[in-house]
Short mmCIF file of C-alpha atoms in Angstrom, two decimals:
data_model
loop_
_atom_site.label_atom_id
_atom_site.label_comp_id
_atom_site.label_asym_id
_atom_site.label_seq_id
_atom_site.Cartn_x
_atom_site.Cartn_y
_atom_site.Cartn_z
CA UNK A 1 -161.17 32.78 -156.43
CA UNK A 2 -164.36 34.60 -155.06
CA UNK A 3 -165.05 35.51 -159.20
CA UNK A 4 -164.32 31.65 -160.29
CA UNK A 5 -167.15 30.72 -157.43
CA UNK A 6 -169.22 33.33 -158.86
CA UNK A 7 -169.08 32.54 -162.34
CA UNK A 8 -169.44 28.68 -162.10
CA UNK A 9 -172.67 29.17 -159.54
CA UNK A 10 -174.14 31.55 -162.54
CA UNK A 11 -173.31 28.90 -164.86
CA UNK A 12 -175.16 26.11 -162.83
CA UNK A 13 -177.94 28.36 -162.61
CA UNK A 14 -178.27 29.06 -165.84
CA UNK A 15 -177.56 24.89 -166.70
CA UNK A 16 -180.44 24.29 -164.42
CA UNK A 17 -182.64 27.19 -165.57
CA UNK A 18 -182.45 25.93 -169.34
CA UNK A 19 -182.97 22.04 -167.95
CA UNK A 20 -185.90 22.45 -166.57
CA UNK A 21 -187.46 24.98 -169.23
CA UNK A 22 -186.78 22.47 -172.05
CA UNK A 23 -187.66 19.31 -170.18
CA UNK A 24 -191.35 20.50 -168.81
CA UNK A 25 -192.38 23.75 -171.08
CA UNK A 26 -193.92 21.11 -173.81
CA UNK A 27 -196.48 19.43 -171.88
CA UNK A 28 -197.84 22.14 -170.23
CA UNK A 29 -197.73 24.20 -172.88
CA UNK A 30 -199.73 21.88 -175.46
CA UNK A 31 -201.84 20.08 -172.64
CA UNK A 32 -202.98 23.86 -170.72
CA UNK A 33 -202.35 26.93 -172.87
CA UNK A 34 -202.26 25.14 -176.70
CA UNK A 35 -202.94 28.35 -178.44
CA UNK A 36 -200.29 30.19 -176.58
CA UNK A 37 -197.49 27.74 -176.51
CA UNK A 38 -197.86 27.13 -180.18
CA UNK A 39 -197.11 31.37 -180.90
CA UNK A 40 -194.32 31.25 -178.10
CA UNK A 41 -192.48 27.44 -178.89
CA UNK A 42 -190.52 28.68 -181.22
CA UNK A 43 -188.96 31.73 -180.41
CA UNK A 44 -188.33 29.74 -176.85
CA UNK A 45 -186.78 27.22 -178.04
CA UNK A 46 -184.20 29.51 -180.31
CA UNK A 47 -183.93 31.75 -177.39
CA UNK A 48 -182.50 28.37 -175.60
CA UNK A 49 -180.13 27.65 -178.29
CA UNK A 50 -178.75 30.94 -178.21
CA UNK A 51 -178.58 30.82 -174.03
CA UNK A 52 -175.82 27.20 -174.60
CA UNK A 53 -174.56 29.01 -177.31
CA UNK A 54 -173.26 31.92 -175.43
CA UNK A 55 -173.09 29.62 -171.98
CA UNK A 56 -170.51 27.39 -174.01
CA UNK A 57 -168.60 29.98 -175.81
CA UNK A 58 -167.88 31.63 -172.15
CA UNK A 59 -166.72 27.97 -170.59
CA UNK A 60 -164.83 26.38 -173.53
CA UNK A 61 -161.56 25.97 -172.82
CA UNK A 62 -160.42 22.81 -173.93
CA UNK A 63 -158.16 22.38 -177.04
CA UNK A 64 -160.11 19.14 -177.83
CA UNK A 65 -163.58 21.10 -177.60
CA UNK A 66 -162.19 23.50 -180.12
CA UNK A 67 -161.12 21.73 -182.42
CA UNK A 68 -164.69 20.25 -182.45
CA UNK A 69 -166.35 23.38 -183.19
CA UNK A 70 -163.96 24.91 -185.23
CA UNK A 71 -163.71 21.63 -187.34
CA UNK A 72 -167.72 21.42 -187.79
CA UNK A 73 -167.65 25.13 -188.66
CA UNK A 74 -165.65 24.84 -191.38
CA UNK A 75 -167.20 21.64 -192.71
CA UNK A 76 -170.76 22.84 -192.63
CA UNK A 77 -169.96 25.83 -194.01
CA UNK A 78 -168.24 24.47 -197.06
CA UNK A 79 -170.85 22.36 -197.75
CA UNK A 80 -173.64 24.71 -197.18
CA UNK A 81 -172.35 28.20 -198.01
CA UNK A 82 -170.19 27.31 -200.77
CA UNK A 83 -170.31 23.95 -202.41
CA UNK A 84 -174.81 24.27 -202.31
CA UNK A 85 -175.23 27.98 -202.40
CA UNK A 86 -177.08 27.91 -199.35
CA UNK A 87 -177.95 31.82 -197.55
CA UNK A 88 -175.79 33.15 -194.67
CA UNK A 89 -179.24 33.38 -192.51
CA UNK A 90 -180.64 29.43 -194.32
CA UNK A 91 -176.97 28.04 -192.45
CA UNK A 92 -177.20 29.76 -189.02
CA UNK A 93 -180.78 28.44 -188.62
CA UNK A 94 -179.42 24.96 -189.84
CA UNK A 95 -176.50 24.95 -187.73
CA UNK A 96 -178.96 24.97 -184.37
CA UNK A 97 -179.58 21.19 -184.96
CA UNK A 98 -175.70 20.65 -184.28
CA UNK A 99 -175.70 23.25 -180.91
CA UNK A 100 -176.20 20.20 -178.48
CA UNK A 101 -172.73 18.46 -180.33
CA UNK A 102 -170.63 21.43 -179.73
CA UNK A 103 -171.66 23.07 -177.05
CA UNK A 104 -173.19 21.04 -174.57
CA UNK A 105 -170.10 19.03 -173.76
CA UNK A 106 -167.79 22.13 -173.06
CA UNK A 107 -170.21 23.60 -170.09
CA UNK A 108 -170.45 19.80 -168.58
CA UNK A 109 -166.55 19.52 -168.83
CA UNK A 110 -166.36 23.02 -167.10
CA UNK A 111 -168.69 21.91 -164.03
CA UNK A 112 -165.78 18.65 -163.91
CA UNK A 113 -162.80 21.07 -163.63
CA UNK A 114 -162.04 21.16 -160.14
CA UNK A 115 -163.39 18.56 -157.56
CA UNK A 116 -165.52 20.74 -155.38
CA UNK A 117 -167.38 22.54 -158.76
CA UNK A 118 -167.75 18.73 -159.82
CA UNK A 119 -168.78 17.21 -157.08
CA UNK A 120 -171.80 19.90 -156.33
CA UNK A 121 -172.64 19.61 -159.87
CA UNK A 122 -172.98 16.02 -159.48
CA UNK A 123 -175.50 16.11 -156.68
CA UNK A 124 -177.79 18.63 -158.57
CA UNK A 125 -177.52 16.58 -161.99
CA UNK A 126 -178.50 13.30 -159.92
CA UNK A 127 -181.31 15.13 -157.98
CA UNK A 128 -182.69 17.03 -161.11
CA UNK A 129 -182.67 13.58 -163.36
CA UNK A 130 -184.26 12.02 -160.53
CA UNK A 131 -187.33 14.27 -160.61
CA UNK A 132 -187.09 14.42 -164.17
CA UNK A 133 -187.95 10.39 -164.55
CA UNK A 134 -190.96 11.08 -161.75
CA UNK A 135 -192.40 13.49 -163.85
CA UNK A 136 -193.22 11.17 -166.38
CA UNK A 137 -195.28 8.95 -164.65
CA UNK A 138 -198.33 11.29 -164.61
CA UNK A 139 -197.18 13.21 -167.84
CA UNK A 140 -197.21 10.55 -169.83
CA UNK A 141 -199.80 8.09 -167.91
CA UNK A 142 -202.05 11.31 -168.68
CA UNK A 143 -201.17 11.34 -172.07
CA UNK A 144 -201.83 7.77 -172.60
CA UNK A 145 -205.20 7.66 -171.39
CA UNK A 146 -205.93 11.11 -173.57
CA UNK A 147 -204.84 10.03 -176.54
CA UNK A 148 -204.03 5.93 -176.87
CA UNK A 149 -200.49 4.77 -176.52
CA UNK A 150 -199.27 6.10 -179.57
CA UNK A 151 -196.48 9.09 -180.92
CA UNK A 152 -198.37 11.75 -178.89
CA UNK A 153 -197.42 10.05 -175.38
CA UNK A 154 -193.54 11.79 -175.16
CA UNK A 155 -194.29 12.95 -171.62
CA UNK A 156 -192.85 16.46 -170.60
CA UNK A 157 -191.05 16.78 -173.64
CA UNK A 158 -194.58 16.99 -175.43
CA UNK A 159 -195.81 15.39 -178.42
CA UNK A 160 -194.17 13.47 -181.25
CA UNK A 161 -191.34 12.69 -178.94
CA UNK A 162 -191.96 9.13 -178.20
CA UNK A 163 -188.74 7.73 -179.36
CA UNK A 164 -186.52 10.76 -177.41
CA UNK A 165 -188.38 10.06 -174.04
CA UNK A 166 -188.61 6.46 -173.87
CA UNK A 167 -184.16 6.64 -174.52
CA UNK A 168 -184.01 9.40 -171.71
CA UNK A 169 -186.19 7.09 -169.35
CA UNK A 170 -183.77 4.14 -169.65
CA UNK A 171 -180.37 6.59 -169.71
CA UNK A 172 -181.15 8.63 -166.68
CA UNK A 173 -182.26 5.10 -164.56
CA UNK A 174 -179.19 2.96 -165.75
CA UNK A 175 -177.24 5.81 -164.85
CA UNK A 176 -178.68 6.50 -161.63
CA UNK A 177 -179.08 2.89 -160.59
CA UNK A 178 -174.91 2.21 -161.75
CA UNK A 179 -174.94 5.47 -159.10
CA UNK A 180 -176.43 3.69 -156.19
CA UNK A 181 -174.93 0.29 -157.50
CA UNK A 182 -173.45 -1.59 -154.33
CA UNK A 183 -170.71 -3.76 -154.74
CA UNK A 184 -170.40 -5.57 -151.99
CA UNK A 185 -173.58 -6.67 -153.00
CA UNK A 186 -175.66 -9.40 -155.36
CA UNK A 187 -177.02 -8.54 -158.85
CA UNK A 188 -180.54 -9.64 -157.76
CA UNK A 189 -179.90 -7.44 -154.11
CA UNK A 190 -179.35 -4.19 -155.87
CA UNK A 191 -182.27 -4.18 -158.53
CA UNK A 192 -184.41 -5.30 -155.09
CA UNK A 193 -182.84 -1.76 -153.09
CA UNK A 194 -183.13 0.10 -156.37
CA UNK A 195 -186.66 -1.23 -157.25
CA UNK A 196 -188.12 1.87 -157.61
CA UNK A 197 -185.59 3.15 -160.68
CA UNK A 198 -186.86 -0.58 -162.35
CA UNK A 199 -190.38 0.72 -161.88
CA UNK A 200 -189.67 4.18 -163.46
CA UNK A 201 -188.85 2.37 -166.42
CA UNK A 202 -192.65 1.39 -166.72
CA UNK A 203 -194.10 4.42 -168.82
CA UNK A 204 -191.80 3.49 -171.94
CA UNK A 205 -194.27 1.00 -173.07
CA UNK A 206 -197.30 3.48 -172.90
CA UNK A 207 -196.43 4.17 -175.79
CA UNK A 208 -195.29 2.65 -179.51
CA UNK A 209 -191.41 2.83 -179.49
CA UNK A 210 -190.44 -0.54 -179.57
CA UNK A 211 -186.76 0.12 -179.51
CA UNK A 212 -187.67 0.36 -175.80
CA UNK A 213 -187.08 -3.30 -175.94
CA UNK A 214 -183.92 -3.16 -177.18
CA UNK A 215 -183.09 -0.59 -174.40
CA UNK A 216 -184.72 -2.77 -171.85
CA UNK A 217 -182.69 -5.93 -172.93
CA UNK A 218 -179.65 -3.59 -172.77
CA UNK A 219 -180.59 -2.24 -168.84
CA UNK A 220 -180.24 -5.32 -167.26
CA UNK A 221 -177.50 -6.97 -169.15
CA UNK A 222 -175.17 -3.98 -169.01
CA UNK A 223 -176.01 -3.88 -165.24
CA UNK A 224 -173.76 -6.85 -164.67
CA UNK A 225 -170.33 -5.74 -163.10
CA UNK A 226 -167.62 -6.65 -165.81
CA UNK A 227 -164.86 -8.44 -164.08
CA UNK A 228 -163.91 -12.07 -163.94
CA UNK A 229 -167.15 -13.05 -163.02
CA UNK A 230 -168.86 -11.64 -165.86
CA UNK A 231 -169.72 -15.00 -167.54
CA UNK A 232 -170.63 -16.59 -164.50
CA UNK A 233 -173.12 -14.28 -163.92
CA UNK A 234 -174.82 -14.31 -167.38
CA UNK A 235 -176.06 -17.89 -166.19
CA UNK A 236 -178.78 -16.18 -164.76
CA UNK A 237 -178.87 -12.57 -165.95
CA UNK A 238 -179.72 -14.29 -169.25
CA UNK A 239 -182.91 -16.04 -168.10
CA UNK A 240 -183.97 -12.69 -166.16
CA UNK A 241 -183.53 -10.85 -169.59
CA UNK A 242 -185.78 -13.59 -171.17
CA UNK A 243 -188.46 -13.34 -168.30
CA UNK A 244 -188.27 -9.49 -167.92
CA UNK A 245 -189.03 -8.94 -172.28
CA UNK A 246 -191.68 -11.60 -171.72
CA UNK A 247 -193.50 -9.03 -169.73
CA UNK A 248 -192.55 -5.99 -171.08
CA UNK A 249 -194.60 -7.82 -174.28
CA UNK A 250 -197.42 -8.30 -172.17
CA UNK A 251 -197.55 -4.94 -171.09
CA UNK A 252 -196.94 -3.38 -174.86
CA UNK A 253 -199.88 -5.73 -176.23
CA UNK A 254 -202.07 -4.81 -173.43
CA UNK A 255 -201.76 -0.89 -173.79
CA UNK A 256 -200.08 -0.73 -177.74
CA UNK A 257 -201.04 -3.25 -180.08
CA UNK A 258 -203.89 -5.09 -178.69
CA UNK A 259 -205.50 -6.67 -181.76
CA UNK A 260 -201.95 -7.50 -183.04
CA UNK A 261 -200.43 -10.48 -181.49
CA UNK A 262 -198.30 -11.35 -184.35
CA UNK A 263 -196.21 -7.75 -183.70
CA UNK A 264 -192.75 -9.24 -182.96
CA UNK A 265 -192.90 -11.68 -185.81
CA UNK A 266 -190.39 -11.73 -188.53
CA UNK A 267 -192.43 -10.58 -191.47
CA UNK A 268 -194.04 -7.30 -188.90
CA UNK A 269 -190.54 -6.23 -188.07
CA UNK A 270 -189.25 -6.54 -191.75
CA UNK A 271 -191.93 -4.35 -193.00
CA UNK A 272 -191.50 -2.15 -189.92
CA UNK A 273 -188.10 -1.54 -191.02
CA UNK A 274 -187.72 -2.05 -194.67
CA UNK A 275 -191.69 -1.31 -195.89
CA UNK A 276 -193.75 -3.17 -197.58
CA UNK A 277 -193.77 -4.13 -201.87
CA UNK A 278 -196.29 -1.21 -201.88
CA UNK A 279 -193.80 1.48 -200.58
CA UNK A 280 -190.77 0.14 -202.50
CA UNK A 281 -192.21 0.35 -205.70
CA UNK A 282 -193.37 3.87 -204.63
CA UNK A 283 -190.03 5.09 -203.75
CA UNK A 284 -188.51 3.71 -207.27
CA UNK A 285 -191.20 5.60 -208.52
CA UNK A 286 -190.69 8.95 -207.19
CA UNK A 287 -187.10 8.69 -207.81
CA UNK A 288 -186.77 7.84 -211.25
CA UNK A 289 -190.06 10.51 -212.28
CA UNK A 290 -188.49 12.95 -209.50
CA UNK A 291 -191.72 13.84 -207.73
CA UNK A 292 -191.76 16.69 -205.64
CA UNK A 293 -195.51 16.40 -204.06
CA UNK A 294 -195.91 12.44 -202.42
CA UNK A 295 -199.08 11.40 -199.80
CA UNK A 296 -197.03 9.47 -197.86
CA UNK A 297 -195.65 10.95 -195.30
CA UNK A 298 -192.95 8.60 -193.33
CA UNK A 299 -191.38 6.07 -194.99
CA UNK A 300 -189.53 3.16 -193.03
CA UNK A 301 -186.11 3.65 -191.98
CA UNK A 302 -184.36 0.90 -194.03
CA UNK A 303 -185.94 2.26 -197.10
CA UNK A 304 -184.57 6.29 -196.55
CA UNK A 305 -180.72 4.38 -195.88
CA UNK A 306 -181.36 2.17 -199.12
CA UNK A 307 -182.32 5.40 -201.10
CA UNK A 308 -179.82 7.68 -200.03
CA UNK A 309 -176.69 6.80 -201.86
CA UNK A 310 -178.55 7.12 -205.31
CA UNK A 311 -179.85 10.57 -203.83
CA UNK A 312 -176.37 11.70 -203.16
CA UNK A 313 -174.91 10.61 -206.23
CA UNK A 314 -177.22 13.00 -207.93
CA UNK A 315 -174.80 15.98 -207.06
CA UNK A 316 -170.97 15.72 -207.58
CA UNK A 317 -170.28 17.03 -204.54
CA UNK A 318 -173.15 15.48 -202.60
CA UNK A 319 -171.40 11.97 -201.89
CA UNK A 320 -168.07 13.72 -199.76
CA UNK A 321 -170.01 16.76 -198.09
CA UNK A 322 -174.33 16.57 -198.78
CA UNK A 323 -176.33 18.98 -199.58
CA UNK A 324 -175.97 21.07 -196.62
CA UNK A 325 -177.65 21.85 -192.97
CA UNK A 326 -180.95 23.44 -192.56
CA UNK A 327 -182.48 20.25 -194.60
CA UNK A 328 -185.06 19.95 -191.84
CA UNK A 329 -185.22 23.74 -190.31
CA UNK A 330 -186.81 26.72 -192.40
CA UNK A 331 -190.36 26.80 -193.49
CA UNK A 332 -191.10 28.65 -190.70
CA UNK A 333 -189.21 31.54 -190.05
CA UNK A 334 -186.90 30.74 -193.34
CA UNK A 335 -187.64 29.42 -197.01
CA UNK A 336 -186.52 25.69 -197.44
CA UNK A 337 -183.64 25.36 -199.25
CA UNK A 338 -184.11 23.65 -202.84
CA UNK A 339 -183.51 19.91 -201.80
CA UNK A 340 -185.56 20.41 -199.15
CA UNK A 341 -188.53 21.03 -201.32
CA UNK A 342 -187.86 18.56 -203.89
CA UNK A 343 -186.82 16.05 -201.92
CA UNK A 344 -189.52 16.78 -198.78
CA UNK A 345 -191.03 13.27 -199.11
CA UNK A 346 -187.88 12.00 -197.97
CA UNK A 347 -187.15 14.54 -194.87
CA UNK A 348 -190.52 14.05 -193.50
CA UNK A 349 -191.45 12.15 -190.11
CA UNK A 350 -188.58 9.27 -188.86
CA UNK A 351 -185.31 11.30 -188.87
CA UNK A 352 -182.41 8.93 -188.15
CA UNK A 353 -179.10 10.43 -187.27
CA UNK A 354 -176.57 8.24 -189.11
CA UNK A 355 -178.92 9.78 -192.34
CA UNK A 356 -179.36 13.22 -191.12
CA UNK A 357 -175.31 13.43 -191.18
CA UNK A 358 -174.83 11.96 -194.67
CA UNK A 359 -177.92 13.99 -196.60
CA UNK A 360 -176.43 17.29 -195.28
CA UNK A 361 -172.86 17.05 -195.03
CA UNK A 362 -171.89 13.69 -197.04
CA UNK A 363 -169.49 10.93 -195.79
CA UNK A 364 -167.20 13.89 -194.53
CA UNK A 365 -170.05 14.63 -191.65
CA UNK A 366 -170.44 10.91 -191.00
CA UNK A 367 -166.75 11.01 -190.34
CA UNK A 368 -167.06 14.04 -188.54
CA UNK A 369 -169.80 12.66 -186.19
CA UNK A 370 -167.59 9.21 -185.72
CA UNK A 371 -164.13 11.03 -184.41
CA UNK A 372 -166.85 13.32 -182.16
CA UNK A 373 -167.58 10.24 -180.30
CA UNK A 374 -164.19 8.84 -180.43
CA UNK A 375 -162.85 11.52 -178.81
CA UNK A 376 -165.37 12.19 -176.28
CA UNK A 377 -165.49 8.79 -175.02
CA UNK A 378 -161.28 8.82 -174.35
CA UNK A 379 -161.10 8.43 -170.93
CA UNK A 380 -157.18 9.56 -169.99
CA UNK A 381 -157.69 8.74 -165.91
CA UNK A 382 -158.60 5.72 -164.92
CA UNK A 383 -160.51 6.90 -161.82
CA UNK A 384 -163.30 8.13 -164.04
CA UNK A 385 -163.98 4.60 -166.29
CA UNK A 386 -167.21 3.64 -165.90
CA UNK A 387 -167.20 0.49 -168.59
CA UNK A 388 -170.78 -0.27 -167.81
CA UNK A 389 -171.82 2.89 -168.37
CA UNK A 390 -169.51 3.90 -171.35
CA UNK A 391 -170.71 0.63 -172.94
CA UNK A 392 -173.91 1.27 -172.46
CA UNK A 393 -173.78 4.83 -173.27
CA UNK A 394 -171.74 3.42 -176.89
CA UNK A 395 -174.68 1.37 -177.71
CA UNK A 396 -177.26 3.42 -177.27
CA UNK A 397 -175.16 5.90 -179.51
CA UNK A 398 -175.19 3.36 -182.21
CA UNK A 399 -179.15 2.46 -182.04
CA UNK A 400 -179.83 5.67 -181.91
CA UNK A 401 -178.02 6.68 -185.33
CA UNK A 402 -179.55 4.01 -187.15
CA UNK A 403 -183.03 4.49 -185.32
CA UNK A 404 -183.91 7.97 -184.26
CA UNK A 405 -182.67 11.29 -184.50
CA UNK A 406 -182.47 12.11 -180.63
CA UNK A 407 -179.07 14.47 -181.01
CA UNK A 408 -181.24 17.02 -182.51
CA UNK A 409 -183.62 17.73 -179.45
CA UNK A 410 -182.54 20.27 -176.67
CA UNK A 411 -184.01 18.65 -173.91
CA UNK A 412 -182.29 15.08 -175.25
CA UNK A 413 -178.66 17.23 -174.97
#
């Protein structure tokens, strides 16, 4: 028993340690000690993979768990290693992007084991995700009025990570407000006790991710107890909704976009998601003269999913199991594989998911990455159904496959 106690309070230690390292090393790094960070990021951050790679190959027990990693193992490896001719060393770096998928859930499911490891795991999580959405208020207010309300504002997870941030802020609050949710009383009494997780919410919109709209739209509808009373109560959760976007605009224009009042029309948000004739006619360009070497560097979203059946056809193989991981590691420490360079107009800035599945391991990985989620979110016992938050949670899932890439990012795990 006295061993069992030992190990799990190493474990939580080591949890914790890793948390906190990811979640606040960026921003001080890049804000204070640039020069430094940028020769020490790296090997930190694979120095952190391999810490929940060993933390979650000493926990995992479950059959379910192992069949997860032993099923991914053998798909990426057939499609890397064998079917693309892909290096030993090229796969292993690849294979970090999917750490967070099978590792991450193991070590929580060890802390849920027994009540009392659970229960003092719980009231570390809570504490640690409640300091973690505090932090952003000065990170990212700082970063905001340094450098406009743009990609760069991604608070203590550092630059470029707009998108991952702005999904953390609104997970960790709906979770912690569902938390400190009382039942006994109204909708409109427990956003006025809980006021302050509402307000934590605010540095999404300093800076561009608009999905944060979606996610705010999301926040207070999935708030709403489901029970018989569900319908009833959409009579005026509805109208709130309306009211609370309204603003959330107003702030967005007033720190985002504020020579751009047209923003949420129609014709913005098709070209925000599609592109415009100009980048269309580029793509069909580069595809049928395969061009390597392309200025552009991000093309929309709805234009990488329209391309990428006609990019996977290119291969036989390609359509069941993709060209293999490590499409958007190496360059660094290890050469880019061969689709990476010819296809690196494609790879480069929005990464969604959903896409990163399907270009490196084919319909087989979106499969793969489906069941994952299917099985994670069985709940046997009844005690532990949250359907707020597993709806929620479901959702967010699904935008964030189509959207953003947020699986990918160690602090995001």
């Amino acid at each position: 028993m006295a061993v069992a106690i030992e190990k799990s309070r190493l474990v939580s230690k080591i949890f914790f340690g890793v948390f906190w390292i990811a979640a606040v090393t960026p921003f001080f790094g890049q804000e204070f000690l640039p020069s430094v960070y940028e020769k020490l990021s790296s090997p930190l951050f694979a120095l952190i993979d391999l810490v929940l790679i060993l933390l979650g190959a000493w926990v995992i027990r479950s059959k379910k768990d192992w069949f997860i990693l032993l099923s991914l193992v053998l798909i990426t490896f057939v499609s890397t290693c064998i079917l693309n001719d892909i290096s030993i060393l090229q796969y292993i770096n690849g294979m970090r992007l999917y750490i967070g998928f099978i590792f991450m859930i193991p070590i929580v499911r060890y802390f849920f084991a027994e009540p009392e490891r659970k229960q003092r795991f719980i009231e570390k999580f809570d504490k640690a995700l409640y300091i973690f959405l505090w932090i952003q208020v000065p990170c990212m207010s700082y970063q905001c009025f340094l450098y406009g309300a743009f990609d760069k504002v991604g608070g203590s997870l550092g630059w470029m990570m707009s998108g991952v941030i702005t999904t953390l802020i609104y997970l960790v609050s709906f979770y912690l407000m569902l938390r400190r949710w009382n039942k006994d009383k109204s909708y409109f009494q427990n956003l006025k006790d809980n006021w302050i997780l509402v307000f934590l919410l605010f540095p999404s919109y300093l800076n561009e991710t608009k999905v944060a709209f979606v996610f705010l739209a999301m926040y207070f509808f999935f708030l709403v107890p489901i029970d018989r009373k569900f319908i009833k109560r959409m009579v005026y959760v509805v109208p709130t909704i309306f009211i609370v976007l309204i603003g959330a605009g107003y702030v967005y224009l007033s720190f985002v976009d504020k020579n751009n009042a047209n923003i949420f029309s129609k014709e913005t948000l098709e070209i925000y998601l599609t592109g415009d004739d100009e980048l269309v006619e580029l793509v069909e360009y580069i595809m049928d003269n395969n061009i390597e070497e392309v200025d552009e560097v991000d093309f929309s979203r709805g234009l990488k999913f329209a391309v990428l059946p006609l990019i996977l056809k290119r291969e036989p193989h390609a359509t069941a199991f993709g060209y293999g991981v490590g499409m958007y590691k190496g360059g660094t420490m290890f050469e880019k594989s061969k689709f990476a360079k010819q296809y690196n107009w494609l790879l480069q800035g929005t990464i969604m998911q959903a896409f990163l599945f399907m270009i490196e391991l084919g319909w087989i990985g979106l499969g793969w990455y489906v069941l994952f989620w299917i099985l994670n979110f069985r709940v046997q016992n009844k005690e532990y159904r949250n359907k707020q938050l597993q709806l929620y949670m479901l959702l967010t899932i699904f935008v964030i496959s189509i959207y953003s890439c947020n699986f990918i990012i160690v602090p995001f795990y």
